[in-house]
Amino acid sequence: KEATTGNSVSRHKGKPNEITLRDLSMYFDQPSHIACKELGVCGTTLKKISRRHGLRCWPYRRQTTTRIVHPSRPTSVHSLLNPS
């Protein structure tokens, strides 16, 4: 089932169990409320999906903070899943 939201196409509208880590990672550079809108889920559902895939928090905020505090330190999905 595909549903259009704005200029993009959400393939997961109403099907949060089908959202993979790869799907989520496409929105890591955007705030969570935009990712919710694009994926067709609410904030609580996005948080549950993220936690199911091992993410403690939504990466966008963390990446922004990391760039400000440590502009030369790269942030990757691996570092988000396995913090030091």
Short mmCIF file of N, CA and C in Angstrom, two decimals, residues 15-44:
data_model
loop_
_atom_site.label_atom_id
_atom_site.label_comp_id
_atom_site.label_asym_id
_atom_site.label_seq_id
_atom_site.Cartn_x
_atom_site.Cartn_y
_atom_site.Cartn_z
N LYS A 15 1.94 0.56 8.43
CA LYS A 15 2.57 -0.74 8.61
C LYS A 15 3.93 -0.59 9.31
N PRO A 16 3.92 -0.24 10.59
CA PRO A 16 5.18 -0.01 11.30
C PRO A 16 6.05 -1.25 11.43
N ASN A 17 5.48 -2.45 11.38
CA ASN A 17 6.29 -3.67 11.50
C ASN A 17 7.17 -3.91 10.28
N GLU A 18 6.89 -3.23 9.18
CA GLU A 18 7.66 -3.42 7.96
C GLU A 18 8.80 -2.41 7.83
N ILE A 19 8.93 -1.48 8.75
CA ILE A 19 9.96 -0.44 8.67
C ILE A 19 11.28 -1.02 9.18
N THR A 20 12.29 -1.00 8.32
CA THR A 20 13.60 -1.56 8.66
C THR A 20 14.56 -0.46 9.10
N LEU A 21 15.71 -0.87 9.61
CA LEU A 21 16.74 0.09 10.00
C LEU A 21 17.21 0.87 8.77
N ARG A 22 17.25 0.21 7.63
CA ARG A 22 17.63 0.90 6.39
C ARG A 22 16.62 2.00 6.06
N ASP A 23 15.34 1.71 6.23
CA ASP A 23 14.30 2.72 6.00
C ASP A 23 14.49 3.90 6.94
N LEU A 24 14.72 3.60 8.21
CA LEU A 24 14.93 4.66 9.20
C LEU A 24 16.15 5.50 8.86
N SER A 25 17.23 4.84 8.45
CA SER A 25 18.49 5.55 8.21
C SER A 25 18.39 6.59 7.10
N MET A 26 17.40 6.45 6.23
CA MET A 26 17.21 7.45 5.17
C MET A 26 16.79 8.80 5.75
N TYR A 27 16.30 8.80 7.00
CA TYR A 27 15.80 10.03 7.62
C TYR A 27 16.65 10.49 8.79
N PHE A 28 17.82 9.88 9.01
CA PHE A 28 18.68 10.25 10.14
C PHE A 28 19.17 11.70 10.05
N ASP A 29 19.17 12.27 8.86
CA ASP A 29 19.63 13.65 8.70
C ASP A 29 18.49 14.66 8.86
N GLN A 30 17.33 14.19 9.31
CA GLN A 30 16.15 15.05 9.47
C GLN A 30 15.59 14.89 10.87
N PRO A 31 14.88 15.91 11.37
CA PRO A 31 14.23 15.79 12.68
C PRO A 31 13.22 14.65 12.68
N SER A 32 12.96 14.11 13.87
CA SER A 32 12.06 12.95 13.98
C SER A 32 10.65 13.25 13.50
N HIS A 33 10.15 14.47 13.71
CA HIS A 33 8.78 14.76 13.27
C HIS A 33 8.64 14.71 11.75
N ILE A 34 9.69 15.02 11.03
CA ILE A 34 9.67 14.91 9.56
C ILE A 34 9.73 13.43 9.16
N ALA A 35 10.56 12.66 9.85
CA ALA A 35 10.64 11.22 9.57
C ALA A 35 9.29 10.56 9.81
N CYS A 36 8.62 10.97 10.89
CA CYS A 36 7.28 10.42 11.19
C CYS A 36 6.32 10.69 10.04
N LYS A 37 6.33 11.92 9.58
CA LYS A 37 5.43 12.31 8.50
C LYS A 37 5.72 11.51 7.23
N GLU A 38 6.99 11.37 6.90
CA GLU A 38 7.37 10.65 5.68
C GLU A 38 7.08 9.15 5.77
N LEU A 39 7.27 8.57 6.97
CA LEU A 39 7.04 7.14 7.14
C LEU A 39 5.58 6.82 7.43
N GLY A 40 4.80 7.83 7.75
CA GLY A 40 3.37 7.62 8.00
C GLY A 40 3.08 7.02 9.36
N VAL A 41 3.91 7.36 10.36
CA VAL A 41 3.69 6.87 11.72
C VAL A 41 3.75 8.04 12.69
N CYS A 42 3.24 7.84 13.91
CA CYS A 42 3.30 8.89 14.92
C CYS A 42 4.65 8.82 15.64
N GLY A 43 4.92 9.82 16.46
CA GLY A 43 6.20 9.90 17.18
C GLY A 43 6.44 8.72 18.11
N THR A 44 5.40 8.29 18.80
CA THR A 44 5.54 7.15 19.71
C THR A 44 5.89 5.89 18.95
#
